Structure formats: structure tokens, C-alpha cells
Amino acid sequence: MDKIILKDFEVVACHGVNPEEKVEPQRFLFTVVLDVDFSDAAANDDLSKTVSYAAVKKAVKAFCEGNCFDLIETLCVRLAELLLKQFELATAVEVTVKKPDAPMSGKFDYAGVSAMRKWHRVYLALGSSEGDKNAYLDFAINALKADGNIKSVKESGRYETAPYGGVAKGTFLNSAVKCDTLYSARQLLNKIHSIEVEGGRVRKERWGDRTLDIDIIFFDDDVCEDDDLCIPHIDMANRAFVLKPLCELCPNKVHPLLKRRVSELNAALKD
């Protein structure tokens, strides 16, 4: 991947946990490395097809001078997220913050932190079997779109399906969603749980009827096997109501464990 680099850019600002650091400006050195495919820009000598390092410099300066954080960890992570949101051609960013005049004893070059953030490609499965099912799915889609750490939300068609698991009685309305997120998988899980609660979901029994259900199916090509978070979704290969709408969004997506495409998994259920 091509990279845009701003190295050791100095900004004078107030960040630190000590009272004097909030009123006496100190030097901060920023190094920013943005992953940007600028092959088109290079081929056509076109600035609009890349990220201007001058614009990156201005964004760093404005953010550092316009805020006052106790921790440079906070400064670093929030700046990384800001840069990814502001510069749409960037897919990932690494930010390093150095504090050469940190108020501590001893000889040192600097105290510093570094953080890497990226847009993760995520696929979700949505379902509802109670009340106004379309309205509940609409609510979920709008909640995802309203979140600043989620972008490019695209929903499949919606399908009526029979209840799965032998507990629920109502017919389900299901769809799949593709989106990009700055959240980690764990943060995303917490986010979709909060959307479910806001959508009136009450967890009474496993596989029971519900107003709104959101599952993480894929998170990049990551594999997670925690007790409360399995990615890819542990039972997706057996669920036509997941695979059919998913085929609209990513038929050629390869399951990282089963090593089969979504379209192949869907076809296998019909055999």
C-alpha cells in the first residue's frame, strides 16, 4: 500500500495530567503515516486523487491546539480516528505522538505513544420476528448510519423466513448489511447490543422471538473464539436466512475457516 508521511511535525499546545501542563504549552512532535492508494494520482499528476500532506498538517495542528487532554494516549487515538474520517481516501493510519519536554526526571529523548487505526469491513445479519418488523430493521439501519465510527452502510433485500432453532414462533424478516467501521470487534458487539436494546429487545430465551437481532458474521478476515463472541458467526453456514441476503453483498467472500465462498455455502444448503 502507498503511504503519505508527515514526520515529527512540531505543535505547541497544552496536554498533560499535571495542572501546569494545562496552562503552560509544551512541544509535541507528530508523525502520521496514512495508507492511501495514490497510483491514479501519480499516473495523472492529480492532487485530487491523493491526500495532501499540507492538509494533514493543518488537521493535526488544529486538533492538537484545539483540545486539552490529560493523556497523550487520548490525543493520539482521537487524532487517528479524526484523520481517517476527514480523509476518505485513507484506509488506515498510524499516529505517533512524542513529548520531548515531558515533566519527569532523568535524561531521555522523548516520552511517546503510537496508535494504528483502520477501517474494518464488516458484514452483519439482521432479523426481527415481533411487531412492525420492517420498522425495527429500519431503526437498526438508521442507527448504524448515524454512528460516526461506521460508514458505507449497505443493506441487502429483506426476506421472510421461518423461525430457526425450535423456540421462536413468529415469521422472521431478515437482511444482511455491509459496512466499514473504526470499532474493534468487541466495541462493535457492544454497539449492536445497545442498538438491540434501544430497539426493544428483551433477552428471555435463546432463539426466541425478538424485536431486533443483530449478529456479526464477518469482521475483516478475523477469527475470534471468545465465549461471548465468535467470528465468523459460528452457525452461519447452516442458516439460509443469513447466507441468502449475504450473497447479495459478498458472494465471493471466502470464509476464513471453512475456506469456501459465501455463494458456495449457500448453494450447499440447497443441495
PDB file of C-alpha atoms in Angstrom:
ATOM      1  CA  MET A   1       0.000   0.000   0.000  1.00  0.00           C
ATOM      2  CA  ASP A   2       1.212   3.511  -0.817  1.00  0.00           C
ATOM      3  CA  LYS A   3       1.758   5.827   2.149  1.00  0.00           C
ATOM      4  CA  ILE A   4       1.532   9.541   2.877  1.00  0.00           C
ATOM      5  CA  ILE A   5       4.039  10.504   5.597  1.00  0.00           C
ATOM      6  CA  LEU A   6       4.322  13.540   7.861  1.00  0.00           C
ATOM      7  CA  LYS A   7       7.288  13.094  10.195  1.00  0.00           C
ATOM      8  CA  ASP A   8       7.971  14.844  13.522  1.00  0.00           C
ATOM      9  CA  PHE A   9       5.741  17.844  12.866  1.00  0.00           C
ATOM     10  CA  GLU A  10       6.009  20.161  15.883  1.00  0.00           C
ATOM     11  CA  VAL A  11       2.970  21.709  17.557  1.00  0.00           C
ATOM     12  CA  VAL A  12       2.969  23.681  20.797  1.00  0.00           C
ATOM     13  CA  ALA A  13      -0.095  23.008  22.927  1.00  0.00           C
ATOM     14  CA  CYS A  14      -1.431  22.092  26.370  1.00  0.00           C
ATOM     15  CA  HIS A  15      -1.866  18.397  27.087  1.00  0.00           C
ATOM     16  CA  GLY A  16      -0.981  16.590  30.293  1.00  0.00           C
ATOM     17  CA  VAL A  17      -2.302  15.399  33.622  1.00  0.00           C
ATOM     18  CA  ASN A  18      -0.418  17.958  35.746  1.00  0.00           C
ATOM     19  CA  PRO A  19      -2.117  21.321  36.412  1.00  0.00           C
ATOM     20  CA  GLU A  20       0.762  23.327  34.963  1.00  0.00           C
ATOM     21  CA  GLU A  21       0.619  21.371  31.709  1.00  0.00           C
ATOM     22  CA  LYS A  22      -2.885  22.678  31.102  1.00  0.00           C
ATOM     23  CA  VAL A  23      -1.736  26.302  31.087  1.00  0.00           C
ATOM     24  CA  GLU A  24       1.925  26.149  30.047  1.00  0.00           C
ATOM     25  CA  PRO A  25       2.224  24.991  26.393  1.00  0.00           C
ATOM     26  CA  GLN A  26       4.757  22.274  25.546  1.00  0.00           C
ATOM     27  CA  ARG A  27       6.194  20.863  22.358  1.00  0.00           C
ATOM     28  CA  PHE A  28       4.593  17.820  20.750  1.00  0.00           C
ATOM     29  CA  LEU A  29       6.017  16.018  17.731  1.00  0.00           C
ATOM     30  CA  PHE A  30       3.601  14.191  15.432  1.00  0.00           C
ATOM     31  CA  THR A  31       4.394  11.517  12.887  1.00  0.00           C
ATOM     32  CA  VAL A  32       1.465  10.464  10.713  1.00  0.00           C
ATOM     33  CA  VAL A  33       1.540   7.604   8.195  1.00  0.00           C
ATOM     34  CA  LEU A  34      -1.603   7.236   6.072  1.00  0.00           C
ATOM     35  CA  ASP A  35      -2.295   4.224   3.856  1.00  0.00           C
ATOM     36  CA  VAL A  36      -3.513   5.707   0.574  1.00  0.00           C
ATOM     37  CA  ASP A  37      -3.586   4.177  -2.888  1.00  0.00           C
ATOM     38  CA  PHE A  38      -2.240   7.086  -4.923  1.00  0.00           C
ATOM     39  CA  SER A  39      -1.454   5.163  -8.112  1.00  0.00           C
ATOM     40  CA  ASP A  40      -4.084   7.156 -10.043  1.00  0.00           C
ATOM     41  CA  ALA A  41      -2.735  10.413  -8.644  1.00  0.00           C
ATOM     42  CA  ALA A  42       0.788   9.513  -9.706  1.00  0.00           C
ATOM     43  CA  ALA A  43      -0.304   8.385 -13.163  1.00  0.00           C
ATOM     44  CA  ASN A  44      -2.246  11.600 -13.812  1.00  0.00           C
ATOM     45  CA  ASP A  45      -0.313  14.040 -11.601  1.00  0.00           C
ATOM     46  CA  ASP A  46      -3.662  14.814  -9.935  1.00  0.00           C
ATOM     47  CA  LEU A  47      -3.762  16.061  -6.342  1.00  0.00           C
ATOM     48  CA  SER A  48      -7.495  15.329  -6.044  1.00  0.00           C
ATOM     49  CA  LYS A  49      -6.773  11.589  -6.191  1.00  0.00           C
ATOM     50  CA  THR A  50      -4.481  11.546  -3.190  1.00  0.00           C
ATOM     51  CA  VAL A  51      -4.224  13.072   0.302  1.00  0.00           C
ATOM     52  CA  SER A  52      -2.447  16.406   0.644  1.00  0.00           C
ATOM     53  CA  TYR A  53       0.201  16.254   3.350  1.00  0.00           C
ATOM     54  CA  ALA A  54      -0.317  20.017   3.796  1.00  0.00           C
ATOM     55  CA  ALA A  55      -3.968  19.317   4.642  1.00  0.00           C
ATOM     56  CA  VAL A  56      -2.859  16.573   7.060  1.00  0.00           C
ATOM     57  CA  LYS A  57      -0.503  19.052   8.742  1.00  0.00           C
ATOM     58  CA  LYS A  58      -3.310  21.600   9.164  1.00  0.00           C
ATOM     59  CA  ALA A  59      -5.638  18.956  10.609  1.00  0.00           C
ATOM     60  CA  VAL A  60      -3.019  17.814  13.132  1.00  0.00           C
ATOM     61  CA  LYS A  61      -2.251  21.377  14.218  1.00  0.00           C
ATOM     62  CA  ALA A  62      -5.906  22.359  14.585  1.00  0.00           C
ATOM     63  CA  PHE A  63      -6.789  19.244  16.585  1.00  0.00           C
ATOM     64  CA  CYS A  64      -3.774  19.474  18.898  1.00  0.00           C
ATOM     65  CA  GLU A  65      -4.213  23.180  19.583  1.00  0.00           C
ATOM     66  CA  GLY A  66      -7.994  22.987  19.859  1.00  0.00           C
ATOM     67  CA  ASN A  67      -8.116  20.355  22.592  1.00  0.00           C
ATOM     68  CA  CYS A  68      -6.654  19.731  26.047  1.00  0.00           C
ATOM     69  CA  PHE A  69      -6.358  16.094  27.143  1.00  0.00           C
ATOM     70  CA  ASP A  70      -4.869  14.575  30.276  1.00  0.00           C
ATOM     71  CA  LEU A  71      -3.364  11.696  28.304  1.00  0.00           C
ATOM     72  CA  ILE A  72      -1.369  11.739  25.105  1.00  0.00           C
ATOM     73  CA  GLU A  73      -2.920   8.315  24.530  1.00  0.00           C
ATOM     74  CA  THR A  74      -6.272  10.100  24.132  1.00  0.00           C
ATOM     75  CA  LEU A  75      -4.706  12.723  21.876  1.00  0.00           C
ATOM     76  CA  CYS A  76      -3.133  10.016  19.704  1.00  0.00           C
ATOM     77  CA  VAL A  77      -6.174   7.770  19.261  1.00  0.00           C
ATOM     78  CA  ARG A  78      -8.687  10.545  18.688  1.00  0.00           C
ATOM     79  CA  LEU A  79      -6.399  12.202  16.148  1.00  0.00           C
ATOM     80  CA  ALA A  80      -6.019   8.893  14.290  1.00  0.00           C
ATOM     81  CA  GLU A  81      -9.797   8.492  14.127  1.00  0.00           C
ATOM     82  CA  LEU A  82     -10.263  12.094  13.033  1.00  0.00           C
ATOM     83  CA  LEU A  83      -7.785  11.729  10.171  1.00  0.00           C
ATOM     84  CA  LEU A  84      -9.496   8.584   8.858  1.00  0.00           C
ATOM     85  CA  LYS A  85     -12.874  10.320   8.910  1.00  0.00           C
ATOM     86  CA  GLN A  86     -11.570  13.529   7.333  1.00  0.00           C
ATOM     87  CA  PHE A  87      -9.521  11.954   4.539  1.00  0.00           C
ATOM     88  CA  GLU A  88     -11.769   9.437   2.801  1.00  0.00           C
ATOM     89  CA  LEU A  89      -9.042   8.008   0.556  1.00  0.00           C
ATOM     90  CA  ALA A  90      -7.118   6.799   3.620  1.00  0.00           C
ATOM     91  CA  THR A  91      -7.812   3.208   4.657  1.00  0.00           C
ATOM     92  CA  ALA A  92      -5.519   3.098   7.694  1.00  0.00           C
ATOM     93  CA  VAL A  93      -3.381   5.453   9.736  1.00  0.00           C
ATOM     94  CA  GLU A  94      -0.584   5.203  12.276  1.00  0.00           C
ATOM     95  CA  VAL A  95      -0.055   8.205  14.541  1.00  0.00           C
ATOM     96  CA  THR A  96       2.949   8.687  16.842  1.00  0.00           C
ATOM     97  CA  VAL A  97       2.943  11.453  19.445  1.00  0.00           C
ATOM     98  CA  LYS A  98       6.241  12.418  21.063  1.00  0.00           C
ATOM     99  CA  LYS A  99       6.520  14.654  24.115  1.00  0.00           C
ATOM    100  CA  PRO A 100      10.208  15.681  24.270  1.00  0.00           C
ATOM    101  CA  ASP A 101       9.759  18.014  27.253  1.00  0.00           C
ATOM    102  CA  ALA A 102       7.670  15.704  29.415  1.00  0.00           C
ATOM    103  CA  PRO A 103       7.910  16.836  33.071  1.00  0.00           C
ATOM    104  CA  MET A 104       9.866  13.973  34.594  1.00  0.00           C
ATOM    105  CA  SER A 105      13.402  13.451  35.858  1.00  0.00           C
ATOM    106  CA  GLY A 106      16.257  11.774  34.039  1.00  0.00           C
ATOM    107  CA  LYS A 107      17.719  12.062  30.561  1.00  0.00           C
ATOM    108  CA  PHE A 108      15.521  10.922  27.655  1.00  0.00           C
ATOM    109  CA  ASP A 109      14.798  11.845  24.046  1.00  0.00           C
ATOM    110  CA  TYR A 110      11.036  11.884  24.492  1.00  0.00           C
ATOM    111  CA  ALA A 111       8.044  10.150  26.014  1.00  0.00           C
ATOM    112  CA  GLY A 112       5.563   8.982  23.413  1.00  0.00           C
ATOM    113  CA  VAL A 113       2.760   6.754  22.245  1.00  0.00           C
ATOM    114  CA  SER A 114       1.730   5.277  18.918  1.00  0.00           C
ATOM    115  CA  ALA A 115      -1.650   4.038  17.688  1.00  0.00           C
ATOM    116  CA  MET A 116      -2.819   2.413  14.477  1.00  0.00           C
ATOM    117  CA  ARG A 117      -6.415   2.570  13.331  1.00  0.00           C
ATOM    118  CA  LYS A 118      -8.087   1.316  10.150  1.00  0.00           C
ATOM    119  CA  TRP A 119     -11.476   0.912   8.546  1.00  0.00           C
ATOM    120  CA  HIS A 120     -12.680  -2.658   9.071  1.00  0.00           C
ATOM    121  CA  ARG A 121     -15.019  -4.280   6.556  1.00  0.00           C
ATOM    122  CA  VAL A 122     -17.903  -5.866   8.433  1.00  0.00           C
ATOM    123  CA  TYR A 123     -20.933  -7.984   7.498  1.00  0.00           C
ATOM    124  CA  LEU A 124     -23.921  -8.176   9.820  1.00  0.00           C
ATOM    125  CA  ALA A 125     -27.112 -10.237   9.873  1.00  0.00           C
ATOM    126  CA  LEU A 126     -30.344  -8.509  10.927  1.00  0.00           C
ATOM    127  CA  GLY A 127     -33.621 -10.111  11.952  1.00  0.00           C
ATOM    128  CA  SER A 128     -36.977  -9.342  13.553  1.00  0.00           C
ATOM    129  CA  SER A 129     -39.945 -11.557  14.437  1.00  0.00           C
ATOM    130  CA  GLU A 130     -42.134  -9.271  16.551  1.00  0.00           C
ATOM    131  CA  GLY A 131     -44.139  -6.118  15.959  1.00  0.00           C
ATOM    132  CA  ASP A 132     -43.508  -3.935  12.920  1.00  0.00           C
ATOM    133  CA  LYS A 133     -40.569  -5.902  11.583  1.00  0.00           C
ATOM    134  CA  ASN A 134     -39.712  -3.504   8.772  1.00  0.00           C
ATOM    135  CA  ALA A 135     -39.707  -0.630  11.239  1.00  0.00           C
ATOM    136  CA  TYR A 136     -37.305  -2.447  13.551  1.00  0.00           C
ATOM    137  CA  LEU A 137     -34.905  -3.189  10.688  1.00  0.00           C
ATOM    138  CA  ASP A 138     -35.200   0.441   9.558  1.00  0.00           C
ATOM    139  CA  PHE A 139     -34.341   1.505  13.095  1.00  0.00           C
ATOM    140  CA  ALA A 140     -31.193  -0.645  13.072  1.00  0.00           C
ATOM    141  CA  ILE A 141     -30.043   0.639   9.681  1.00  0.00           C
ATOM    142  CA  ASN A 142     -30.585   4.260  10.711  1.00  0.00           C
ATOM    143  CA  ALA A 143     -28.733   3.723  13.992  1.00  0.00           C
ATOM    144  CA  LEU A 144     -25.748   2.294  12.132  1.00  0.00           C
ATOM    145  CA  LYS A 145     -25.756   5.170   9.652  1.00  0.00           C
ATOM    146  CA  ALA A 146     -25.949   7.739  12.455  1.00  0.00           C
ATOM    147  CA  ASP A 147     -22.815   6.438  14.169  1.00  0.00           C
ATOM    148  CA  GLY A 148     -19.712   8.433  13.274  1.00  0.00           C
ATOM    149  CA  ASN A 149     -17.495   5.353  13.596  1.00  0.00           C
ATOM    150  CA  ILE A 150     -19.475   3.462  10.939  1.00  0.00           C
ATOM    151  CA  LYS A 151     -19.723   4.349   7.250  1.00  0.00           C
ATOM    152  CA  SER A 152     -20.782   2.980   3.853  1.00  0.00           C
ATOM    153  CA  VAL A 153     -23.799   1.113   5.249  1.00  0.00           C
ATOM    154  CA  LYS A 154     -25.442  -1.030   2.556  1.00  0.00           C
ATOM    155  CA  GLU A 155     -28.366  -3.375   3.196  1.00  0.00           C
ATOM    156  CA  SER A 156     -29.426  -6.391   1.159  1.00  0.00           C
ATOM    157  CA  GLY A 157     -33.007  -7.133   0.280  1.00  0.00           C
ATOM    158  CA  ARG A 158     -35.287  -8.323   3.067  1.00  0.00           C
ATOM    159  CA  TYR A 159     -36.621 -11.874   3.235  1.00  0.00           C
ATOM    160  CA  GLU A 160     -39.396 -13.536   5.212  1.00  0.00           C
ATOM    161  CA  THR A 161     -38.116 -16.761   6.732  1.00  0.00           C
ATOM    162  CA  ALA A 162     -39.370 -19.479   9.018  1.00  0.00           C
ATOM    163  CA  PRO A 163     -38.217 -19.366  12.669  1.00  0.00           C
ATOM    164  CA  TYR A 164     -34.917 -21.124  13.388  1.00  0.00           C
ATOM    165  CA  GLY A 165     -33.908 -23.151  16.434  1.00  0.00           C
ATOM    166  CA  GLY A 166     -37.270 -24.528  17.538  1.00  0.00           C
ATOM    167  CA  VAL A 167     -38.152 -21.791  20.051  1.00  0.00           C
ATOM    168  CA  ALA A 168     -39.391 -18.713  18.180  1.00  0.00           C
ATOM    169  CA  LYS A 169     -42.943 -18.870  16.817  1.00  0.00           C
ATOM    170  CA  GLY A 170     -43.142 -15.797  14.607  1.00  0.00           C
ATOM    171  CA  THR A 171     -42.013 -15.486  10.990  1.00  0.00           C
ATOM    172  CA  PHE A 172     -38.771 -13.563  10.710  1.00  0.00           C
ATOM    173  CA  LEU A 173     -37.814 -10.708   8.434  1.00  0.00           C
ATOM    174  CA  ASN A 174     -34.095 -10.958   7.691  1.00  0.00           C
ATOM    175  CA  SER A 175     -31.449  -8.985   5.839  1.00  0.00           C
ATOM    176  CA  ALA A 176     -27.672  -8.545   5.709  1.00  0.00           C
ATOM    177  CA  VAL A 177     -25.612  -5.381   5.996  1.00  0.00           C
ATOM    178  CA  LYS A 178     -22.175  -4.446   4.713  1.00  0.00           C
ATOM    179  CA  CYS A 179     -20.374  -1.524   6.355  1.00  0.00           C
ATOM    180  CA  ASP A 180     -16.981  -0.187   7.382  1.00  0.00           C
ATOM    181  CA  THR A 181     -16.166   0.630  10.991  1.00  0.00           C
ATOM    182  CA  LEU A 182     -13.404   2.043  13.166  1.00  0.00           C
ATOM    183  CA  TYR A 183     -14.641  -0.049  16.083  1.00  0.00           C
ATOM    184  CA  SER A 184     -12.832  -3.143  17.222  1.00  0.00           C
ATOM    185  CA  ALA A 185     -14.902  -6.314  17.080  1.00  0.00           C
ATOM    186  CA  ARG A 186     -15.604  -6.066  20.812  1.00  0.00           C
ATOM    187  CA  GLN A 187     -16.615  -2.409  20.534  1.00  0.00           C
ATOM    188  CA  LEU A 188     -18.881  -3.238  17.609  1.00  0.00           C
ATOM    189  CA  LEU A 189     -20.522  -6.022  19.610  1.00  0.00           C
ATOM    190  CA  ASN A 190     -21.269  -3.548  22.392  1.00  0.00           C
ATOM    191  CA  LYS A 191     -22.650  -1.084  19.851  1.00  0.00           C
ATOM    192  CA  ILE A 192     -25.044  -3.542  18.218  1.00  0.00           C
ATOM    193  CA  HIS A 193     -26.197  -4.770  21.640  1.00  0.00           C
ATOM    194  CA  SER A 194     -27.080  -1.187  22.539  1.00  0.00           C
ATOM    195  CA  ILE A 195     -28.996  -0.818  19.247  1.00  0.00           C
ATOM    196  CA  GLU A 196     -30.909  -4.027  20.041  1.00  0.00           C
ATOM    197  CA  VAL A 197     -31.848  -2.710  23.484  1.00  0.00           C
ATOM    198  CA  GLU A 198     -32.939   0.633  22.012  1.00  0.00           C
ATOM    199  CA  GLY A 199     -34.992  -1.393  19.546  1.00  0.00           C
ATOM    200  CA  GLY A 200     -36.925  -3.003  22.387  1.00  0.00           C
ATOM    201  CA  ARG A 201     -35.150  -6.339  22.531  1.00  0.00           C
ATOM    202  CA  VAL A 202     -35.544  -8.318  25.742  1.00  0.00           C
ATOM    203  CA  ARG A 203     -33.307 -11.401  26.057  1.00  0.00           C
ATOM    204  CA  LYS A 204     -35.609 -14.023  27.563  1.00  0.00           C
ATOM    205  CA  GLU A 205     -34.641 -17.267  25.891  1.00  0.00           C
ATOM    206  CA  ARG A 206     -32.142 -18.344  23.280  1.00  0.00           C
ATOM    207  CA  TRP A 207     -33.536 -18.337  19.725  1.00  0.00           C
ATOM    208  CA  GLY A 208     -36.805 -16.933  20.978  1.00  0.00           C
ATOM    209  CA  ASP A 209     -38.893 -14.252  19.282  1.00  0.00           C
ATOM    210  CA  ARG A 210     -37.396 -10.771  19.366  1.00  0.00           C
ATOM    211  CA  THR A 211     -37.990  -7.279  18.074  1.00  0.00           C
ATOM    212  CA  LEU A 212     -34.458  -6.956  16.765  1.00  0.00           C
ATOM    213  CA  ASP A 213     -31.466  -9.233  16.386  1.00  0.00           C
ATOM    214  CA  ILE A 214     -28.063  -8.186  15.022  1.00  0.00           C
ATOM    215  CA  ASP A 215     -25.174 -10.611  14.608  1.00  0.00           C
ATOM    216  CA  ILE A 216     -21.602 -10.052  13.430  1.00  0.00           C
ATOM    217  CA  ILE A 217     -20.996 -12.526  10.598  1.00  0.00           C
ATOM    218  CA  PHE A 218     -17.601 -11.387   9.289  1.00  0.00           C
ATOM    219  CA  PHE A 219     -15.140  -8.831  10.657  1.00  0.00           C
ATOM    220  CA  ASP A 220     -12.422  -8.435   8.015  1.00  0.00           C
ATOM    221  CA  ASP A 221     -10.946 -11.936   7.851  1.00  0.00           C
ATOM    222  CA  ASP A 222     -10.520 -12.112  11.617  1.00  0.00           C
ATOM    223  CA  VAL A 223     -11.167 -15.210  13.684  1.00  0.00           C
ATOM    224  CA  CYS A 224     -12.352 -14.795  17.283  1.00  0.00           C
ATOM    225  CA  GLU A 225     -13.287 -17.679  19.580  1.00  0.00           C
ATOM    226  CA  ASP A 226     -14.237 -15.969  22.847  1.00  0.00           C
ATOM    227  CA  ASP A 227     -17.098 -17.381  24.912  1.00  0.00           C
ATOM    228  CA  ASP A 228     -19.370 -14.449  24.043  1.00  0.00           C
ATOM    229  CA  LEU A 229     -18.001 -13.507  20.620  1.00  0.00           C
ATOM    230  CA  CYS A 230     -17.340 -15.953  17.786  1.00  0.00           C
ATOM    231  CA  ILE A 231     -16.246 -14.557  14.409  1.00  0.00           C
ATOM    232  CA  PRO A 232     -17.073 -15.695  11.793  1.00  0.00           C
ATOM    233  CA  HIS A 233     -20.508 -16.401  13.268  1.00  0.00           C
ATOM    234  CA  ILE A 234     -20.359 -19.979  14.493  1.00  0.00           C
ATOM    235  CA  ASP A 235     -23.607 -21.183  12.870  1.00  0.00           C
ATOM    236  CA  MET A 236     -23.746 -19.051   9.729  1.00  0.00           C
ATOM    237  CA  ALA A 237     -23.038 -21.946   7.359  1.00  0.00           C
ATOM    238  CA  ASN A 238     -26.295 -23.623   8.480  1.00  0.00           C
ATOM    239  CA  ARG A 239     -28.513 -20.562   8.120  1.00  0.00           C
ATOM    240  CA  ALA A 240     -30.136 -19.864   4.782  1.00  0.00           C
ATOM    241  CA  PHE A 241     -31.635 -16.673   6.222  1.00  0.00           C
ATOM    242  CA  VAL A 242     -28.057 -15.408   6.698  1.00  0.00           C
ATOM    243  CA  LEU A 243     -26.469 -16.754   3.519  1.00  0.00           C
ATOM    244  CA  LYS A 244     -29.174 -15.754   1.042  1.00  0.00           C
ATOM    245  CA  PRO A 245     -29.082 -11.996   1.789  1.00  0.00           C
ATOM    246  CA  LEU A 246     -25.319 -12.183   2.302  1.00  0.00           C
ATOM    247  CA  CYS A 247     -24.960 -13.496  -1.263  1.00  0.00           C
ATOM    248  CA  GLU A 248     -26.291 -10.144  -2.500  1.00  0.00           C
ATOM    249  CA  LEU A 249     -23.459  -8.296  -0.787  1.00  0.00           C
ATOM    250  CA  CYS A 250     -20.416 -10.588  -0.918  1.00  0.00           C
ATOM    251  CA  PRO A 251     -20.994 -13.816  -2.892  1.00  0.00           C
ATOM    252  CA  ASN A 252     -17.238 -14.316  -3.363  1.00  0.00           C
ATOM    253  CA  LYS A 253     -16.244 -13.620   0.231  1.00  0.00           C
ATOM    254  CA  VAL A 254     -14.234 -16.614   1.494  1.00  0.00           C
ATOM    255  CA  HIS A 255     -14.988 -17.936   4.966  1.00  0.00           C
ATOM    256  CA  PRO A 256     -11.582 -17.769   6.736  1.00  0.00           C
ATOM    257  CA  LEU A 257     -12.055 -21.130   8.458  1.00  0.00           C
ATOM    258  CA  LEU A 258     -14.183 -23.157   6.048  1.00  0.00           C
ATOM    259  CA  LYS A 259     -12.274 -21.823   3.011  1.00  0.00           C
ATOM    260  CA  ARG A 260     -15.464 -21.696   0.951  1.00  0.00           C
ATOM    261  CA  ARG A 261     -17.163 -18.734  -0.676  1.00  0.00           C
ATOM    262  CA  VAL A 262     -20.452 -17.418   0.675  1.00  0.00           C
ATOM    263  CA  SER A 263     -22.125 -18.429  -2.598  1.00  0.00           C
ATOM    264  CA  GLU A 264     -20.798 -21.986  -2.218  1.00  0.00           C
ATOM    265  CA  LEU A 265     -22.051 -22.227   1.361  1.00  0.00           C
ATOM    266  CA  ASN A 266     -25.454 -21.007   0.249  1.00  0.00           C
ATOM    267  CA  ALA A 267     -25.586 -23.500  -2.638  1.00  0.00           C
ATOM    268  CA  ALA A 268     -24.637 -26.348  -0.276  1.00  0.00           C
ATOM    269  CA  LEU A 269     -27.763 -25.697   1.817  1.00  0.00           C
ATOM    270  CA  LYS A 270     -29.936 -26.147  -1.274  1.00  0.00           C
ATOM    271  CA  ASP A 271     -28.348 -29.472  -2.276  1.00  0.00           C
TER     272      ASP A 271
END
